[in-house]
XYZ file of C-alpha atoms in Angstrom:
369
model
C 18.621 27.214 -5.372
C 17.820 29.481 -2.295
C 16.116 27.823 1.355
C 13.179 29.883 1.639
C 12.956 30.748 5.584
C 9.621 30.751 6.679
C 8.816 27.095 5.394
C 9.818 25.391 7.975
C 7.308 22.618 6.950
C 7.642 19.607 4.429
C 5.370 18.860 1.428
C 3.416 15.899 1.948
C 5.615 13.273 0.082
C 8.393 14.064 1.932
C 7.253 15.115 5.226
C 6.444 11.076 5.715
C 9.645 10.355 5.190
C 10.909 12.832 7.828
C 8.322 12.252 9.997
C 10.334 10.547 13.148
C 12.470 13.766 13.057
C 10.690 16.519 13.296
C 9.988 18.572 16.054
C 6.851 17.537 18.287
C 3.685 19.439 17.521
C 0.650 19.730 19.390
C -0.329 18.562 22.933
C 0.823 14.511 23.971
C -1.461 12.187 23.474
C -2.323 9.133 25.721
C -0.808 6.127 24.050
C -3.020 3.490 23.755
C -2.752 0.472 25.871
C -2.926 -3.264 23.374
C -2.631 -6.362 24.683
C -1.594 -9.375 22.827
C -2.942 -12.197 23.789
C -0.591 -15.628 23.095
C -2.396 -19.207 22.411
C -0.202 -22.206 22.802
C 1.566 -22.193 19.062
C 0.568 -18.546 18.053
C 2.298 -17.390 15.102
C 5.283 -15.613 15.755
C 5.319 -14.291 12.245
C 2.094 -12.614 12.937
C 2.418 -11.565 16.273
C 5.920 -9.892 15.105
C 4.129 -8.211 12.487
C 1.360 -6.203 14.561
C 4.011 -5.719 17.236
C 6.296 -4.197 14.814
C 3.712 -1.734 13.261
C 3.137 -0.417 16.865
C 6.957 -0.108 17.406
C 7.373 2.034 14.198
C 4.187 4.151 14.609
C 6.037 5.347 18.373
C 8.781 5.928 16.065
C 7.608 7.987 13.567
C 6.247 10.797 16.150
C 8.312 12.121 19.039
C 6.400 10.684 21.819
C 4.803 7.165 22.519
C 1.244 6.436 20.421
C 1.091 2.901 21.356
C 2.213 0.418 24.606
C 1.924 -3.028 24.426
C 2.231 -5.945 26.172
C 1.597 -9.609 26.195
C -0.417 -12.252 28.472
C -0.157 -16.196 27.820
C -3.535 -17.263 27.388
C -2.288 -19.973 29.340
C 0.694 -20.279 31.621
C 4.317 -18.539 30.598
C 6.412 -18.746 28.787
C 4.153 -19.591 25.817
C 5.929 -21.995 22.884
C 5.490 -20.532 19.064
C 4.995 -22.074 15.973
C 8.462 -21.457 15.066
C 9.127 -23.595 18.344
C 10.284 -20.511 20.079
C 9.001 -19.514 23.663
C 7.922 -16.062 24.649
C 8.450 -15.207 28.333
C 4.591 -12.973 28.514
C 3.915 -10.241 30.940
C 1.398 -11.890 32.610
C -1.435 -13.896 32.484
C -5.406 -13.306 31.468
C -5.515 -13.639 35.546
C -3.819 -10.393 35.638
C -6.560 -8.909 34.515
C -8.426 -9.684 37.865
C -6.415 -6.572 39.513
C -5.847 -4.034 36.583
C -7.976 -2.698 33.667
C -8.198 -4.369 30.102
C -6.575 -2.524 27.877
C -7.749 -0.426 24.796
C -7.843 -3.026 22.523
C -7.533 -6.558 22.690
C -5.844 -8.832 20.254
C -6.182 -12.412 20.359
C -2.863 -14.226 18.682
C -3.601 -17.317 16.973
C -1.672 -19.882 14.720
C -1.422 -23.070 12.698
C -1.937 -25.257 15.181
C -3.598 -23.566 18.355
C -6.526 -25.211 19.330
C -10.186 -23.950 18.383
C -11.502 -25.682 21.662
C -13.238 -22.962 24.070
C -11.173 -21.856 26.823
C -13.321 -20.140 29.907
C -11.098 -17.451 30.507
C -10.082 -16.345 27.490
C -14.234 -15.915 27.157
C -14.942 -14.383 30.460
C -11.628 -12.258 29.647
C -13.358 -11.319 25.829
C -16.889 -10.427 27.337
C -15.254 -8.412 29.931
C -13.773 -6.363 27.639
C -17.317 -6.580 25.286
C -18.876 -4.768 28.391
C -16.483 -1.663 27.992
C -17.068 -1.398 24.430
C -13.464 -1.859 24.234
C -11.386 -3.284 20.821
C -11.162 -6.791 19.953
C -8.798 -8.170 17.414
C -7.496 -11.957 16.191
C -4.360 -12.763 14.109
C -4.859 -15.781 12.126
C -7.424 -18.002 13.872
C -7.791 -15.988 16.431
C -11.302 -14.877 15.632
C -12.629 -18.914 16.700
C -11.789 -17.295 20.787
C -14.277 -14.382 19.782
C -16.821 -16.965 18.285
C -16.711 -19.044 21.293
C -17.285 -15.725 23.382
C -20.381 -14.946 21.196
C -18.467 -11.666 20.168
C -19.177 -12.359 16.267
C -22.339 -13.297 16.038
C -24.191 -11.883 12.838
C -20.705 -10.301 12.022
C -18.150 -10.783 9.613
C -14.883 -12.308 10.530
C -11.429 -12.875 8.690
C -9.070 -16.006 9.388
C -6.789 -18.663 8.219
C -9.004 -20.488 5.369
C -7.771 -23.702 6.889
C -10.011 -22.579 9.470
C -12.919 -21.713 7.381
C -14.909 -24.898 7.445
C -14.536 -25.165 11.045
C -15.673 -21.975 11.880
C -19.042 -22.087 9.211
C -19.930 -25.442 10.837
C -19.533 -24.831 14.917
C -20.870 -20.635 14.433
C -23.532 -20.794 11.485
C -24.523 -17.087 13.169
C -21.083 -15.957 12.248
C -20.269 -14.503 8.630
C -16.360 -15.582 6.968
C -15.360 -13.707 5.274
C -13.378 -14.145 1.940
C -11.522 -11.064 2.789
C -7.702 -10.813 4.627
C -8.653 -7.943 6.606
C -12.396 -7.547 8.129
C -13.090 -4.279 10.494
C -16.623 -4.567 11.965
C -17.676 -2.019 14.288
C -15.423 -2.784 17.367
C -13.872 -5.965 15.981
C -10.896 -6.382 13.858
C -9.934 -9.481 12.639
C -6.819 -10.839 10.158
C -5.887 -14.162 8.307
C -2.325 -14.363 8.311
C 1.293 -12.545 9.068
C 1.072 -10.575 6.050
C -2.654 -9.204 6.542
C -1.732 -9.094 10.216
C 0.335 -5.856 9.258
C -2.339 -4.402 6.900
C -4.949 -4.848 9.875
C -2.717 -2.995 12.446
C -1.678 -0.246 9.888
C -5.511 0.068 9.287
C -6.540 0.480 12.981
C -3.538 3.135 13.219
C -5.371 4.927 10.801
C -8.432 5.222 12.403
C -6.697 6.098 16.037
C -3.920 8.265 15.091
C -5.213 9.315 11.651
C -3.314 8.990 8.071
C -0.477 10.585 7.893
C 0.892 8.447 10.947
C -0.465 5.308 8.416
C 1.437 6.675 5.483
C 4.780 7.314 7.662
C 4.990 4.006 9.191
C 4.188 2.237 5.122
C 7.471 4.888 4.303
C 9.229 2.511 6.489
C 8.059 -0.827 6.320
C 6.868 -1.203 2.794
C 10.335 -0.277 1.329
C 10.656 -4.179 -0.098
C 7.237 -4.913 -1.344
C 7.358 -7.162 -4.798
C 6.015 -5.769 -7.629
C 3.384 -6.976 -10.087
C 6.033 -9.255 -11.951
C 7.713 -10.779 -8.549
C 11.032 -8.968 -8.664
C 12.162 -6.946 -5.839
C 13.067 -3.254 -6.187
C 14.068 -1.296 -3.283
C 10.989 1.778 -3.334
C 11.726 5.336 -4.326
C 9.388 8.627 -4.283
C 8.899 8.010 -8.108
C 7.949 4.878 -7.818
C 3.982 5.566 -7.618
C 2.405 4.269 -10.821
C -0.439 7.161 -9.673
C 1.864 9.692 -11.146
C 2.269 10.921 -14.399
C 5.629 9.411 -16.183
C 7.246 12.312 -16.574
C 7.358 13.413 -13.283
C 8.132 10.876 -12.390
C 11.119 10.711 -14.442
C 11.649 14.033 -13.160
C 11.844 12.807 -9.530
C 14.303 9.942 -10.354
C 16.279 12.533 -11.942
C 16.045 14.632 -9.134
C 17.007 11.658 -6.628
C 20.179 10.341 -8.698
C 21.945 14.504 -9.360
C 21.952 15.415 -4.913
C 25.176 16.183 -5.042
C 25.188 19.049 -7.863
C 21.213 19.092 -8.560
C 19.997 20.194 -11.766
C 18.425 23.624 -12.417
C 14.323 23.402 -14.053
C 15.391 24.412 -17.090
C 17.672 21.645 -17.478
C 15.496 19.116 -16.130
C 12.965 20.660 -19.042
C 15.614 19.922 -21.984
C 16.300 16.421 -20.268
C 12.619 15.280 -20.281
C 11.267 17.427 -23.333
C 9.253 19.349 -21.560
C 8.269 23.109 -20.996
C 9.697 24.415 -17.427
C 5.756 25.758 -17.000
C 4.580 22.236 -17.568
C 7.172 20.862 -14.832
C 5.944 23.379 -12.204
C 2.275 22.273 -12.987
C 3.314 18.550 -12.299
C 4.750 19.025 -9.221
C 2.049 21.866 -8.166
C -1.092 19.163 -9.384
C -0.105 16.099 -7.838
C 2.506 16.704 -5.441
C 1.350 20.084 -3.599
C 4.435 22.028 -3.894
C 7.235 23.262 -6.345
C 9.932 21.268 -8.179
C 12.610 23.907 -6.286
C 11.079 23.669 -2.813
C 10.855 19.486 -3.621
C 14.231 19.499 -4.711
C 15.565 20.994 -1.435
C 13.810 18.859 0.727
C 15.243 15.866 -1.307
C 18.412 17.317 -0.523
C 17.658 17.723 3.185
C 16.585 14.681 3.819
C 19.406 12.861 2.274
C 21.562 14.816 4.204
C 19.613 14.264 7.638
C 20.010 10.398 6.682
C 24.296 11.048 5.851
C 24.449 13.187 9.163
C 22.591 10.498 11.645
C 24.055 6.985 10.016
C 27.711 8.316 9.340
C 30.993 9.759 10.818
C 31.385 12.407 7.862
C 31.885 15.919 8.660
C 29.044 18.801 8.315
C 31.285 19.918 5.754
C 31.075 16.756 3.668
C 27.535 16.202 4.475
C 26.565 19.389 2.751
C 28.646 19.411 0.169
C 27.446 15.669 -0.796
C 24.122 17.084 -0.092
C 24.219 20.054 -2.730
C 24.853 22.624 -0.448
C 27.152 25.666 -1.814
C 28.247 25.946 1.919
C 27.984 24.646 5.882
C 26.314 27.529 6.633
C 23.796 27.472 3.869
C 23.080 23.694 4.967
C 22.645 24.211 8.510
C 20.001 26.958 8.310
C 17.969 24.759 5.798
C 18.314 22.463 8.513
C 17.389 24.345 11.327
C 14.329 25.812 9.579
C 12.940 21.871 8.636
C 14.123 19.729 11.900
C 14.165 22.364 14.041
C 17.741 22.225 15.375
C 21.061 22.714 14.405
C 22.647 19.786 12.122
C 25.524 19.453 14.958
C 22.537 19.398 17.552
C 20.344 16.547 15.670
C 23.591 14.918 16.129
C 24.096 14.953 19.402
C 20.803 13.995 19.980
C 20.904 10.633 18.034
C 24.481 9.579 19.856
C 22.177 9.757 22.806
C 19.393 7.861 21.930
C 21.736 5.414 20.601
C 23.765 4.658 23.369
C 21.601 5.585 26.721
C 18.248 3.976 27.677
C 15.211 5.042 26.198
C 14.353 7.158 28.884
C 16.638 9.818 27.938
C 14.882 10.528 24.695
C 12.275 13.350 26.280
C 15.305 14.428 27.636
C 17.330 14.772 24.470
C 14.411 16.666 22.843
C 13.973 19.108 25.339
C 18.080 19.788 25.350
C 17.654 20.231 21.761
C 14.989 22.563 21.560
C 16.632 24.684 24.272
C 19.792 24.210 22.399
C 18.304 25.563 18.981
C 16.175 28.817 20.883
C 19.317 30.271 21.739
C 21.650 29.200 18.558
């Protein structure tokens, strides 16, 4: 199996996967500014979960799509559900001396109240005025009702919140629906559809393929039609054909001393022409070039989580030698395997600040190797 030099990019399926370690394309975006706001006895389960899609999105590119930060809709620190307080960043008077930000999430819960707070309205209209975003977890659509930010719109909450919300707003429409997107207004009825709302607006900011990266990584554990849990794997998409998949779990369980086509043909009964059409129909590329990039990126996971050698990495990886491994390397990460290396021992041990700095060294480091 040769490493063809001049594709230095990965197909689709696996290029998600890779995604946080690639090298930076393209001109840096401004990351866009969210702030959470947190009710008295928000859900932390909720909160956690938008915060958490945010976190992974800035790690699947090289530099930062999202900031966040938090404001007690209140006073600070502001108590859970789970009973646990979170020191915020400030307060909605904070607002008084900076701008809003981007978008605007209002963090509800079980019990926060649905009474109308003031600020919290002058605070949602404000932001109404600059066309900005407006988002609530849970219940946290009832502060946008009060503000008169739904009216003749759809909404999603809590359905423990339903009849409330039909009998003080009859103008406003509830949904049925986990997840409601409405023009400028996004709105979410629990922790789990929390997630699903934030991966959704990620998608529209920053565009699919930063969606489909940050699912590679979070959605790992999702329960399957008959509620057992089964750790996910590239063949696991029910949208492909069975026998590539079958190929692909193949593939993924024979790294170490892979398989040629033809044997993969005798193993699923299948013509070596039909195996190339598979993989060229539904996954974009070859079973050879797929293969390798399997290889690669098992590899890039044994060199960044262990203390094995090169050697052992690419000989666990496939690889007939070092040298072999580390120009596949170069050509799909864009730096040496010894260099990606160094680079995570930094990020892992000095502040977060030194990450431009490792990328830079890096790419310096692999011009001249």
């Amino acid at each position: 199996m040769t490493c063809i030099k001049d594709k230095r990019n990965f197909s689709a399926l696996m290029r998600d996967t890779n995604s946080p370690f690639l090298p930076a394309t393209g001109q840096d975006e401004k990351p866009v500014e969210v702030g959470f706001v947190l009710q008295q006895h928000f859900s932390m389960t909720a909160f956690t979960a938008a915060v958490d899609t945010l976190v992974t999105a800035n790690l699947v590119r090289t530099t930062p799509l999202f900031q966040y930060q938090t404001y007690a809709a209140e006073t600070s620190p502001v108590m859970s559900d789970l009973g646990i307080e979170i020191a915020a960043q400030g307060t909605l008077n904070a607002f008084d001396n900076k701008p809003l930000p981007d978008l605007l999430i209002i963090c509800g819960g079980y019990r926060c109240s649905t009474q109308h707070h003031p600020e919290l309205t002058r605070i949602l209209k404000q932001a109404d005025s600059k066309n900005l975003l407006i988002g609530g977890l849970w219940n946290g659509a009832i502060a946008l009702a009060h503000a008169g930010l739904l009216d003749q719109l759809s909404c999603a909450l809590h359905p423990d919140n339903h009849a409330y919300m039909r009998e003080q707003f009859p103008k406003v429409r509830v949904s049925e629906q986990v997840i409601v997107s409405e023009g400028n207004r996004l709105t979410s009825a629990g922790p789990v559809s929390a997630m699903g709302m934030m991966l959704q607006l990620i998608g529209q900011l920053r565009g699919k393929d930063v969606t489909r990266a940050i699912r590679e990584i979070l959605s790992c554990d999702q329960i399957s039609e008959n509620s057992t849990i089964r750790i996910s794997q590239p063949g696991d998409n029910p949208c492909l054909p069975q026998n590539l998949r079958d190929i692909m779990e193949l593939m993924a369980a024979n790294i170490e001393e892979p398989i040629s086509v033809d044997e993969l043909a005798v193993c699923i009964d299948i013509s070596r022409r039909q195996i190339e059409r598979l993989f060229q129909n539904h996954l974009d590329t070859s079973p050879g070039r797929y293969y390798l990039e399997l290889r690669i990126t098992h590899a890039r996971r044994l060199l960044l989580q262990s203390n094995e050698s090169i050697t052992n990495i690419a000989l666990a990886s496939g690889f007939v030698s070092t040298s072999h491994f580390s120009n596949c390397y170069k050509d799909y990460f864009g730096v040496s395997p010894s260099h990606a290396r160094e680079q995570a021992k930094i990020l892992a041990f000095d502040a977060p600040e030194k990450k431009e700095e490792a990328d830079k060294e890096g790419t310096a480091k692999s011009l001249v190797s």
